Amino acid sequence: MCIRDRKGSKRKKASLSAAASMEMFSGACEADPNVPGGWNFLYASRKFKVVQSLNFIEAATQGCFECANFYDVLAKWDDGEYRKVYRAREESGCCTRCCCAPNHNFSLILEDHARQEVLGMFHPMKCAPCCCVCCNMCQHEMFIYAPTTPGGPAITTPMDDRPCCSAPEDTTGLQAVIRQPVCGGVYRPTVQAFSVDQNPPPQNIEQLPEKELWTEDPQAPGYNGSMEIVGPCLCIGSFCDATFKAQAPGAHDDENRRGEYGKIQREGVEDAEDLARECCSDADTYSIKFEKEGCTFWSELDWNQKMWNKAKLLSALFLLDYMFFEDEGAFECCPEPGIICRIKCCDLYCCGALIPCYCTLHNNQGDD
C-alpha cells in the first residue's frame, strides 16, 4: 500500500486545513490593475491546492445520500504558505445527484474572496460507458463560462432542465469546452480542451467547429487555444498519487514538452488520517502547478492564451475528480450477499471505461 512517510507532512496538512477554514483574503502577489478582480489570484499564482470538503452524512451512508460537492482553492503565497482564495460549489438536483452521480448534470460556480463569480462550469448528464467511450452520449464534457459583466453571474441561464446528454443552449460568456475524446485516450485517461471564439459569439453550441477549434496542426488558428491533458497509463491507484499532465495537442510523447502547460496531481495517502478519509469518503486533495512563468505582466496578446490555459486546467481538475475519483470511498461493508467487506485497490482504465480491482473478504458460512 502506497503510504508515504514524509517529513513534516502532518504540519503541512494542519496548515492546509487551517487555511481552508479561514476567510479568504487578497494580495498573493503584486496585482496588475488591468486584471479583473477575481482573476488576480489566477494571474499571480503558480501553484494551487484544491481541497474537497468532507461531508459526514455522505460518508456515513456510503454514498446512498449523495451531497453537493464543495472545494476550497488555496494559492501558494510568496512565504510558502497556502491561503484560501477561491471557493467552488456544486449546484445540482437532489434526485439526479443521488441516482446518477457522478454522471449527473451539474453546475460548478467558482467564487473569489468577495463572493463574486469568476468561472461557471456546466457538465451535462451522461451515460456511463459499458465498454468504451464511443459516442457523445458517454463522453464527459464541461462547458466553461465567464461573467460578461463585472460582478455578474457566469452562467446566465438555468440548466437544470436540460435533457439527458444534451449540451447547453446558452452561449453567452462561453469561453472554453473540455471534452473526453472518443475511446478516451485508449490506455491513458485523456481530456481535450479548446477555446471558443466569442467574436462573433457562436449561435449554437452544437454547431461549434470542433475540428477547427481543437487541432494538432500548429499552423491552424485554434492550436494556441487547444490543450491535451493526459493521465497515468492503464492503472489509477486508490491510495497512490495520480498525475495528469497538460500540454499542446500531440506533445505528450515529447519528453521536453510533456506538462508544458502544467500538471494536476491527485494526492495519495500519507498517513492514517488520509487512509481513513480515502476508505470512507470521496473527498480528495489535489495540487495543480501551472506553466513555469514568473509573476510578470503579460501583454494583451498573451492574456487570452495563458490565462485561459490556467482556467481550463483548473476546470479540468474538477472534471477529472468527477470522472475518476467520486467512488464514495475505497472500503465497502457488505456490498453484496456473501461478501463481508472489500477494499478497492485501483481502477484499470481502457478506452474510457473503469474496471475496479478489489481485495475481498468472503463469508464462508455456507462451506462444509
mmCIF file of C-alpha atoms in Angstrom:
data_model
loop_
_atom_site.group_PDB
_atom_site.id
_atom_site.type_symbol
_atom_site.label_atom_id
_atom_site.label_comp_id
_atom_site.label_asym_id
_atom_site.label_seq_id
_atom_site.Cartn_x
_atom_site.Cartn_y
_atom_site.Cartn_z
ATOM 1 C CA MET A 1 0.000 0.000 0.000
ATOM 2 C CA CYS A 2 1.426 3.349 -1.021
ATOM 3 C CA ILE A 3 1.545 5.086 2.376
ATOM 4 C CA ARG A 4 4.383 7.569 2.408
ATOM 5 C CA ASP A 5 6.222 8.849 5.462
ATOM 6 C CA ARG A 6 7.181 12.390 4.581
ATOM 7 C CA LYS A 7 8.906 14.705 6.998
ATOM 8 C CA GLY A 8 6.583 17.469 8.033
ATOM 9 C CA SER A 9 3.539 16.023 6.262
ATOM 10 C CA LYS A 10 1.345 16.407 9.340
ATOM 11 C CA ARG A 11 2.466 20.001 9.769
ATOM 12 C CA LYS A 12 1.669 20.754 6.116
ATOM 13 C CA LYS A 13 -1.726 19.101 6.399
ATOM 14 C CA ALA A 14 -2.608 21.062 9.531
ATOM 15 C CA SER A 15 -1.599 24.252 7.768
ATOM 16 C CA LEU A 16 -3.794 23.376 4.753
ATOM 17 C CA SER A 17 -6.773 22.532 6.953
ATOM 18 C CA ALA A 18 -6.428 25.786 8.837
ATOM 19 C CA ALA A 19 -6.091 27.748 5.615
ATOM 20 C CA ALA A 20 -9.156 26.082 4.085
ATOM 21 C CA SER A 21 -11.269 27.038 7.104
ATOM 22 C CA MET A 22 -10.132 30.682 7.084
ATOM 23 C CA GLU A 23 -11.907 33.529 5.408
ATOM 24 C CA MET A 24 -10.477 34.400 2.002
ATOM 25 C CA PHE A 25 -8.217 37.391 1.657
ATOM 26 C CA SER A 26 -6.344 39.026 -1.206
ATOM 27 C CA GLY A 27 -2.826 40.100 -2.083
ATOM 28 C CA ALA A 28 -0.822 36.998 -3.063
ATOM 29 C CA CYS A 29 1.475 38.922 -5.336
ATOM 30 C CA GLU A 30 1.682 42.305 -6.925
ATOM 31 C CA ALA A 31 -1.532 42.688 -8.890
ATOM 32 C CA ASP A 32 -1.909 44.090 -12.352
ATOM 33 C CA PRO A 33 -4.579 46.832 -12.304
ATOM 34 C CA ASN A 34 -5.697 45.676 -15.763
ATOM 35 C CA VAL A 35 -6.567 42.191 -14.480
ATOM 36 C CA PRO A 36 -10.238 41.723 -13.466
ATOM 37 C CA GLY A 37 -10.543 41.436 -9.692
ATOM 38 C CA GLY A 38 -11.330 37.761 -9.343
ATOM 39 C CA TRP A 39 -8.639 36.783 -11.835
ATOM 40 C CA ASN A 40 -5.701 38.271 -9.910
ATOM 41 C CA PHE A 41 -5.054 35.063 -7.980
ATOM 42 C CA LEU A 42 -5.152 33.015 -11.153
ATOM 43 C CA TYR A 43 -2.843 35.565 -12.788
ATOM 44 C CA ALA A 44 -0.299 35.732 -9.974
ATOM 45 C CA SER A 45 -0.234 32.157 -8.642
ATOM 46 C CA ARG A 46 1.882 29.315 -9.954
ATOM 47 C CA LYS A 47 0.551 26.614 -7.651
ATOM 48 C CA PHE A 48 -2.827 25.802 -6.119
ATOM 49 C CA LYS A 49 -4.063 23.229 -3.638
ATOM 50 C CA VAL A 50 -7.670 22.136 -4.105
ATOM 51 C CA VAL A 51 -9.248 20.542 -1.020
ATOM 52 C CA GLN A 52 -12.629 18.852 -1.375
ATOM 53 C CA SER A 53 -14.840 19.308 1.681
ATOM 54 C CA LEU A 54 -15.682 16.147 3.606
ATOM 55 C CA ASN A 55 -19.412 15.522 4.031
ATOM 56 C CA PHE A 56 -20.052 13.290 7.045
ATOM 57 C CA ILE A 57 -23.628 12.383 6.046
ATOM 58 C CA GLU A 58 -22.431 11.156 2.661
ATOM 59 C CA ALA A 59 -19.567 9.228 4.258
ATOM 60 C CA ALA A 60 -21.821 7.634 6.904
ATOM 61 C CA THR A 61 -24.321 6.443 4.289
ATOM 62 C CA GLN A 62 -21.547 5.205 1.941
ATOM 63 C CA GLY A 63 -22.884 7.468 -0.793
ATOM 64 C CA CYS A 64 -26.542 6.439 -0.501
ATOM 65 C CA PHE A 65 -27.300 10.090 0.186
ATOM 66 C CA GLU A 66 -25.148 11.982 -2.298
ATOM 67 C CA CYS A 67 -24.474 15.595 -1.324
ATOM 68 C CA ALA A 68 -23.309 18.504 -3.443
ATOM 69 C CA ASN A 69 -19.551 18.933 -3.620
ATOM 70 C CA PHE A 70 -17.639 21.931 -2.291
ATOM 71 C CA TYR A 71 -13.988 22.720 -2.940
ATOM 72 C CA ASP A 72 -11.573 25.181 -1.339
ATOM 73 C CA VAL A 73 -8.871 26.520 -3.658
ATOM 74 C CA LEU A 74 -5.715 27.627 -1.883
ATOM 75 C CA ALA A 75 -2.909 29.607 -3.517
ATOM 76 C CA LYS A 76 0.738 29.319 -2.532
ATOM 77 C CA TRP A 77 1.953 32.658 -1.215
ATOM 78 C CA ASP A 78 5.480 34.052 -1.562
ATOM 79 C CA ASP A 79 6.196 32.957 2.040
ATOM 80 C CA GLY A 80 5.459 29.333 1.119
ATOM 81 C CA GLU A 81 2.124 29.200 2.956
ATOM 82 C CA TYR A 82 -1.193 28.289 1.331
ATOM 83 C CA ARG A 83 -4.168 30.605 1.748
ATOM 84 C CA LYS A 84 -7.733 30.250 0.590
ATOM 85 C CA VAL A 85 -8.545 32.367 -2.468
ATOM 86 C CA TYR A 86 -11.492 30.654 -4.190
ATOM 87 C CA ARG A 87 -14.480 28.527 -3.268
ATOM 88 C CA ALA A 88 -16.201 26.209 -5.747
ATOM 89 C CA ARG A 89 -19.721 24.938 -5.087
ATOM 90 C CA GLU A 90 -21.838 22.422 -6.953
ATOM 91 C CA GLU A 91 -25.387 23.242 -7.994
ATOM 92 C CA SER A 92 -27.460 20.180 -8.957
ATOM 93 C CA GLY A 93 -30.797 18.497 -8.345
ATOM 94 C CA CYS A 94 -31.044 16.141 -5.378
ATOM 95 C CA CYS A 95 -32.734 13.322 -7.339
ATOM 96 C CA THR A 96 -30.326 13.325 -10.280
ATOM 97 C CA ARG A 97 -27.366 13.594 -7.903
ATOM 98 C CA CYS A 98 -28.462 10.667 -5.724
ATOM 99 C CA CYS A 99 -29.496 8.441 -8.645
ATOM 100 C CA CYS A 100 -26.955 9.270 -11.365
ATOM 101 C CA ALA A 101 -23.783 10.652 -9.731
ATOM 102 C CA PRO A 102 -21.103 11.123 -10.897
ATOM 103 C CA ASN A 103 -22.627 11.214 -14.399
ATOM 104 C CA HIS A 104 -25.399 13.658 -13.437
ATOM 105 C CA ASN A 105 -25.825 17.155 -14.805
ATOM 106 C CA PHE A 106 -24.457 19.869 -12.546
ATOM 107 C CA SER A 107 -23.008 23.365 -12.493
ATOM 108 C CA LEU A 108 -19.897 24.416 -10.576
ATOM 109 C CA ILE A 109 -19.542 28.049 -9.563
ATOM 110 C CA LEU A 110 -16.083 29.397 -8.675
ATOM 111 C CA GLU A 111 -16.222 32.465 -6.412
ATOM 112 C CA ASP A 112 -13.496 34.807 -5.198
ATOM 113 C CA HIS A 113 -12.977 36.346 -1.734
ATOM 114 C CA ALA A 114 -15.661 38.966 -2.473
ATOM 115 C CA ARG A 115 -18.198 36.212 -3.345
ATOM 116 C CA GLN A 116 -18.150 37.332 -6.957
ATOM 117 C CA GLU A 117 -18.305 34.649 -9.625
ATOM 118 C CA VAL A 118 -15.084 34.092 -11.548
ATOM 119 C CA LEU A 119 -15.975 30.986 -13.572
ATOM 120 C CA GLY A 120 -19.057 28.899 -14.190
ATOM 121 C CA MET A 121 -18.798 25.276 -15.349
ATOM 122 C CA PHE A 122 -21.606 23.071 -16.627
ATOM 123 C CA HIS A 123 -21.496 19.282 -17.020
ATOM 124 C CA PRO A 124 -24.445 17.696 -18.874
ATOM 125 C CA MET A 125 -25.806 14.326 -17.808
ATOM 126 C CA LYS A 126 -24.030 11.404 -19.456
ATOM 127 C CA CYS A 127 -24.459 7.655 -19.759
ATOM 128 C CA ALA A 128 -21.814 5.553 -18.045
ATOM 129 C CA PRO A 129 -19.850 3.621 -20.709
ATOM 130 C CA CYS A 130 -20.422 -0.142 -20.630
ATOM 131 C CA CYS A 131 -17.254 -0.980 -22.564
ATOM 132 C CA CYS A 132 -15.730 2.133 -24.186
ATOM 133 C CA VAL A 133 -16.429 5.798 -24.844
ATOM 134 C CA CYS A 134 -17.717 5.604 -28.388
ATOM 135 C CA CYS A 135 -20.173 8.500 -28.811
ATOM 136 C CA ASN A 136 -21.207 11.831 -27.339
ATOM 137 C CA MET A 137 -23.784 10.162 -25.068
ATOM 138 C CA CYS A 138 -20.980 8.868 -22.836
ATOM 139 C CA GLN A 139 -18.233 11.426 -23.497
ATOM 140 C CA HIS A 140 -17.760 13.529 -20.384
ATOM 141 C CA GLU A 141 -17.598 17.227 -21.195
ATOM 142 C CA MET A 142 -17.595 20.535 -19.382
ATOM 143 C CA PHE A 143 -18.559 23.972 -20.684
ATOM 144 C CA ILE A 144 -16.701 26.906 -19.119
ATOM 145 C CA TYR A 145 -18.320 30.316 -18.801
ATOM 146 C CA ALA A 146 -17.068 33.703 -17.606
ATOM 147 C CA PRO A 147 -19.201 36.652 -16.440
ATOM 148 C CA THR A 148 -19.988 39.072 -19.253
ATOM 149 C CA THR A 149 -20.375 41.972 -16.807
ATOM 150 C CA PRO A 150 -18.270 42.790 -13.692
ATOM 151 C CA GLY A 151 -19.870 41.179 -10.661
ATOM 152 C CA GLY A 152 -22.454 39.378 -12.800
ATOM 153 C CA PRO A 153 -23.230 35.659 -12.951
ATOM 154 C CA ALA A 154 -21.055 33.386 -15.052
ATOM 155 C CA ILE A 155 -23.980 31.199 -16.142
ATOM 156 C CA THR A 156 -26.964 33.346 -17.007
ATOM 157 C CA THR A 157 -29.479 30.639 -17.963
ATOM 158 C CA PRO A 158 -30.685 27.848 -15.615
ATOM 159 C CA MET A 159 -29.599 24.466 -16.973
ATOM 160 C CA ASP A 160 -31.244 22.042 -14.542
ATOM 161 C CA ASP A 161 -33.907 21.108 -17.075
ATOM 162 C CA ARG A 162 -31.535 20.166 -19.891
ATOM 163 C CA PRO A 163 -32.387 16.778 -21.482
ATOM 164 C CA CYS A 164 -30.045 13.845 -20.855
ATOM 165 C CA CYS A 165 -26.734 14.006 -22.774
ATOM 166 C CA SER A 166 -27.620 17.343 -24.416
ATOM 167 C CA ALA A 167 -25.288 20.336 -24.476
ATOM 168 C CA PRO A 168 -26.460 23.685 -23.069
ATOM 169 C CA GLU A 169 -28.135 26.096 -25.451
ATOM 170 C CA ASP A 170 -26.780 29.292 -23.889
ATOM 171 C CA THR A 171 -23.535 30.543 -25.462
ATOM 172 C CA THR A 172 -23.406 33.856 -23.556
ATOM 173 C CA GLY A 173 -19.981 34.068 -21.948
ATOM 174 C CA LEU A 174 -18.931 30.594 -23.152
ATOM 175 C CA GLN A 175 -15.133 30.637 -23.281
ATOM 176 C CA ALA A 176 -13.946 27.038 -23.486
ATOM 177 C CA VAL A 177 -15.010 23.395 -23.711
ATOM 178 C CA ILE A 178 -13.334 20.355 -22.141
ATOM 179 C CA ARG A 179 -14.278 17.028 -23.672
ATOM 180 C CA GLN A 180 -13.294 13.390 -23.420
ATOM 181 C CA PRO A 181 -12.254 12.107 -26.862
ATOM 182 C CA VAL A 182 -13.694 9.002 -28.497
ATOM 183 C CA CYS A 183 -12.111 5.950 -26.827
ATOM 184 C CA GLY A 184 -10.926 8.273 -24.041
ATOM 185 C CA GLY A 185 -7.232 8.118 -24.921
ATOM 186 C CA VAL A 186 -7.288 4.280 -25.074
ATOM 187 C CA TYR A 187 -4.848 3.288 -22.286
ATOM 188 C CA ARG A 188 -4.258 6.772 -20.886
ATOM 189 C CA PRO A 189 -7.182 8.795 -19.489
ATOM 190 C CA THR A 190 -7.328 11.889 -21.686
ATOM 191 C CA VAL A 191 -9.413 15.036 -21.967
ATOM 192 C CA GLN A 192 -9.116 17.719 -24.614
ATOM 193 C CA ALA A 193 -9.776 21.424 -24.063
ATOM 194 C CA PHE A 194 -10.283 24.150 -26.638
ATOM 195 C CA SER A 195 -11.203 27.820 -26.548
ATOM 196 C CA VAL A 196 -14.386 29.271 -28.035
ATOM 197 C CA ASP A 197 -14.094 32.472 -30.034
ATOM 198 C CA GLN A 198 -16.681 34.999 -28.847
ATOM 199 C CA ASN A 199 -16.048 37.388 -31.737
ATOM 200 C CA PRO A 200 -18.672 36.893 -33.021
ATOM 201 C CA PRO A 201 -20.443 34.757 -30.367
ATOM 202 C CA PRO A 202 -21.489 31.297 -31.583
ATOM 203 C CA GLN A 203 -25.214 30.907 -32.127
ATOM 204 C CA ASN A 204 -25.419 27.247 -31.138
ATOM 205 C CA ILE A 205 -23.047 25.015 -29.185
ATOM 206 C CA GLU A 206 -23.972 22.021 -31.323
ATOM 207 C CA GLN A 207 -22.582 23.863 -34.344
ATOM 208 C CA LEU A 208 -19.169 24.636 -32.844
ATOM 209 C CA PRO A 209 -16.483 23.674 -35.398
ATOM 210 C CA GLU A 210 -14.665 21.313 -33.031
ATOM 211 C CA LYS A 211 -12.240 20.103 -35.695
ATOM 212 C CA GLU A 212 -11.118 23.690 -36.188
ATOM 213 C CA LEU A 213 -11.090 24.662 -32.501
ATOM 214 C CA TRP A 214 -9.181 21.596 -31.215
ATOM 215 C CA THR A 215 -6.364 20.735 -33.564
ATOM 216 C CA GLU A 216 -2.888 19.212 -33.583
ATOM 217 C CA ASP A 217 -1.856 21.409 -36.507
ATOM 218 C CA PRO A 218 0.440 24.198 -35.174
ATOM 219 C CA GLN A 219 -0.493 26.356 -38.169
ATOM 220 C CA ALA A 220 -4.244 26.178 -37.511
ATOM 221 C CA PRO A 221 -5.957 29.157 -35.831
ATOM 222 C CA GLY A 222 -7.266 27.052 -32.938
ATOM 223 C CA TYR A 223 -3.912 25.483 -31.998
ATOM 224 C CA ASN A 224 -2.910 28.090 -29.375
ATOM 225 C CA GLY A 225 -6.218 27.619 -27.571
ATOM 226 C CA SER A 226 -6.016 23.812 -27.599
ATOM 227 C CA MET A 227 -4.806 21.694 -24.704
ATOM 228 C CA GLU A 228 -4.452 17.972 -24.076
ATOM 229 C CA ILE A 229 -4.471 16.594 -20.526
ATOM 230 C CA VAL A 230 -3.167 13.032 -20.190
ATOM 231 C CA GLY A 231 -3.126 10.820 -17.091
ATOM 232 C CA PRO A 232 -1.304 7.657 -15.939
ATOM 233 C CA CYS A 233 -1.182 4.574 -18.130
ATOM 234 C CA LEU A 234 -3.702 1.776 -17.504
ATOM 235 C CA CYS A 235 -3.937 1.989 -13.699
ATOM 236 C CA ILE A 236 -5.317 4.673 -11.360
ATOM 237 C CA GLY A 237 -4.487 3.687 -7.777
ATOM 238 C CA SER A 238 -6.853 4.326 -4.878
ATOM 239 C CA PHE A 239 -4.072 5.138 -2.408
ATOM 240 C CA CYS A 240 -1.283 6.480 -4.641
ATOM 241 C CA ASP A 241 -0.682 9.761 -6.424
ATOM 242 C CA ALA A 242 -2.236 10.163 -9.876
ATOM 243 C CA THR A 243 -0.684 12.783 -12.149
ATOM 244 C CA PHE A 244 -2.288 14.348 -15.227
ATOM 245 C CA LYS A 245 -0.023 16.453 -17.449
ATOM 246 C CA ALA A 246 -1.204 19.264 -19.717
ATOM 247 C CA GLN A 247 0.484 20.153 -22.985
ATOM 248 C CA ALA A 248 -0.249 21.228 -26.525
ATOM 249 C CA PRO A 249 -2.086 18.651 -28.697
ATOM 250 C CA GLY A 250 0.191 15.775 -29.711
ATOM 251 C CA ALA A 251 3.061 16.907 -27.438
ATOM 252 C CA HIS A 252 2.705 14.240 -24.731
ATOM 253 C CA ASP A 253 5.127 11.873 -26.474
ATOM 254 C CA ASP A 254 7.815 14.595 -26.433
ATOM 255 C CA GLU A 255 9.547 14.445 -23.027
ATOM 256 C CA ASN A 256 10.697 18.046 -23.368
ATOM 257 C CA ARG A 257 7.148 19.325 -23.883
ATOM 258 C CA ARG A 258 5.177 16.968 -21.663
ATOM 259 C CA GLY A 259 3.477 19.025 -18.963
ATOM 260 C CA GLU A 260 4.457 22.328 -20.585
ATOM 261 C CA TYR A 261 1.148 23.980 -19.574
ATOM 262 C CA GLY A 262 1.157 22.485 -16.089
ATOM 263 C CA LYS A 263 0.076 19.369 -14.236
ATOM 264 C CA ILE A 264 -2.691 18.160 -11.933
ATOM 265 C CA GLN A 265 -1.865 15.727 -9.154
ATOM 266 C CA ARG A 266 -4.381 13.888 -7.060
ATOM 267 C CA GLU A 267 -2.501 13.331 -3.813
ATOM 268 C CA GLY A 268 -2.308 9.845 -2.357
ATOM 269 C CA VAL A 269 -2.255 8.519 1.196
ATOM 270 C CA GLU A 270 0.413 9.858 3.549
ATOM 271 C CA ASP A 271 -0.785 8.754 6.999
ATOM 272 C CA ALA A 272 -3.574 7.028 8.915
ATOM 273 C CA GLU A 273 -5.848 10.067 8.683
ATOM 274 C CA ASP A 274 -5.562 10.061 4.893
ATOM 275 C CA LEU A 275 -6.172 6.304 4.844
ATOM 276 C CA ALA A 276 -9.403 6.644 6.829
ATOM 277 C CA ARG A 277 -10.547 9.534 4.648
ATOM 278 C CA GLU A 278 -9.865 7.582 1.450
ATOM 279 C CA CYS A 279 -11.586 4.434 2.701
ATOM 280 C CA CYS A 280 -14.743 6.123 3.945
ATOM 281 C CA SER A 281 -15.345 9.107 1.656
ATOM 282 C CA ASP A 282 -14.776 10.518 -1.822
ATOM 283 C CA ALA A 283 -13.149 13.731 -0.548
ATOM 284 C CA ASP A 284 -9.749 14.243 -2.168
ATOM 285 C CA THR A 285 -6.905 16.746 -2.184
ATOM 286 C CA TYR A 286 -5.255 17.946 -5.379
ATOM 287 C CA SER A 287 -2.297 20.095 -6.293
ATOM 288 C CA ILE A 288 -2.049 21.975 -9.542
ATOM 289 C CA LYS A 289 1.081 23.557 -10.998
ATOM 290 C CA PHE A 290 0.886 25.958 -13.889
ATOM 291 C CA GLU A 291 3.472 26.527 -16.599
ATOM 292 C CA LYS A 292 6.826 27.847 -15.455
ATOM 293 C CA GLU A 293 6.181 31.571 -15.640
ATOM 294 C CA GLY A 294 7.110 34.164 -13.056
ATOM 295 C CA CYS A 295 4.764 36.830 -11.731
ATOM 296 C CA THR A 296 5.228 39.075 -14.751
ATOM 297 C CA PHE A 297 2.847 41.405 -16.520
ATOM 298 C CA TRP A 298 1.640 39.758 -19.684
ATOM 299 C CA SER A 299 0.855 41.573 -22.864
ATOM 300 C CA GLU A 300 -2.714 41.688 -24.126
ATOM 301 C CA LEU A 301 -1.683 39.199 -26.838
ATOM 302 C CA ASP A 302 -0.617 36.677 -24.176
ATOM 303 C CA TRP A 303 -3.616 37.234 -21.937
ATOM 304 C CA ASN A 304 -6.218 35.014 -23.598
ATOM 305 C CA GLN A 305 -3.918 32.065 -24.180
ATOM 306 C CA LYS A 306 -2.123 31.959 -20.829
ATOM 307 C CA MET A 307 -4.984 32.946 -18.561
ATOM 308 C CA TRP A 308 -7.422 30.609 -20.249
ATOM 309 C CA ASN A 309 -4.870 27.803 -20.185
ATOM 310 C CA LYS A 310 -4.848 28.266 -16.398
ATOM 311 C CA ALA A 311 -8.635 28.479 -16.234
ATOM 312 C CA LYS A 312 -9.036 25.371 -18.386
ATOM 313 C CA LEU A 313 -6.538 23.446 -16.269
ATOM 314 C CA LEU A 314 -8.346 24.374 -13.055
ATOM 315 C CA SER A 315 -11.705 23.461 -14.612
ATOM 316 C CA ALA A 316 -10.269 20.161 -15.858
ATOM 317 C CA LEU A 317 -9.265 19.317 -12.281
ATOM 318 C CA PHE A 318 -12.928 19.426 -11.224
ATOM 319 C CA LEU A 319 -13.994 17.359 -14.239
ATOM 320 C CA LEU A 320 -11.323 14.720 -13.550
ATOM 321 C CA ASP A 321 -12.477 14.478 -9.934
ATOM 322 C CA TYR A 322 -15.998 13.598 -11.067
ATOM 323 C CA MET A 323 -14.767 11.236 -13.778
ATOM 324 C CA PHE A 324 -12.330 9.138 -11.744
ATOM 325 C CA PHE A 325 -12.445 9.852 -8.015
ATOM 326 C CA GLU A 326 -16.123 10.081 -6.989
ATOM 327 C CA ASP A 327 -16.446 6.458 -5.909
ATOM 328 C CA GLU A 328 -17.690 7.000 -2.333
ATOM 329 C CA GLY A 329 -14.630 5.574 -0.614
ATOM 330 C CA ALA A 330 -12.401 2.585 -1.227
ATOM 331 C CA PHE A 331 -13.868 0.492 1.621
ATOM 332 C CA GLU A 332 -17.306 -1.132 1.385
ATOM 333 C CA CYS A 333 -19.074 -3.110 4.101
ATOM 334 C CA CYS A 334 -21.441 -5.915 2.975
ATOM 335 C CA PRO A 335 -21.651 -4.664 -0.626
ATOM 336 C CA GLU A 336 -23.094 -7.958 -1.932
ATOM 337 C CA PRO A 337 -24.528 -11.175 -0.473
ATOM 338 C CA GLY A 338 -21.747 -13.437 0.727
ATOM 339 C CA ILE A 339 -19.176 -10.634 0.999
ATOM 340 C CA ILE A 340 -18.282 -9.253 4.432
ATOM 341 C CA CYS A 341 -16.279 -6.319 3.119
ATOM 342 C CA ARG A 342 -13.991 -5.299 0.309
ATOM 343 C CA ILE A 343 -11.489 -2.580 -0.431
ATOM 344 C CA LYS A 344 -10.729 -1.153 -3.845
ATOM 345 C CA CYS A 345 -7.036 -1.206 -4.708
ATOM 346 C CA CYS A 346 -7.170 0.541 -8.066
ATOM 347 C CA ASP A 347 -9.111 1.150 -11.253
ATOM 348 C CA LEU A 348 -7.927 -0.305 -14.542
ATOM 349 C CA TYR A 349 -8.550 2.090 -17.422
ATOM 350 C CA CYS A 350 -9.263 1.149 -21.012
ATOM 351 C CA CYS A 351 -10.958 3.232 -23.723
ATOM 352 C CA GLY A 352 -12.807 5.402 -21.200
ATOM 353 C CA ALA A 353 -14.154 2.557 -19.062
ATOM 354 C CA LEU A 354 -13.038 1.944 -15.462
ATOM 355 C CA ILE A 355 -12.657 -1.611 -14.163
ATOM 356 C CA PRO A 356 -12.309 -1.676 -10.342
ATOM 357 C CA CYS A 357 -9.949 -4.178 -8.716
ATOM 358 C CA TYR A 358 -10.881 -5.285 -5.181
ATOM 359 C CA CYS A 359 -9.442 -7.214 -2.280
ATOM 360 C CA THR A 360 -12.471 -9.071 -0.895
ATOM 361 C CA LEU A 361 -13.262 -10.848 2.381
ATOM 362 C CA HIS A 362 -15.907 -13.532 1.723
ATOM 363 C CA ASN A 363 -18.381 -15.078 4.139
ATOM 364 C CA ASN A 364 -17.694 -18.824 4.095
ATOM 365 C CA GLN A 365 -20.523 -19.929 6.425
ATOM 366 C CA GLY A 366 -22.095 -21.942 3.616
ATOM 367 C CA ASP A 367 -18.964 -24.016 3.032
ATOM 368 C CA ASP A 368 -18.792 -27.517 4.502
#
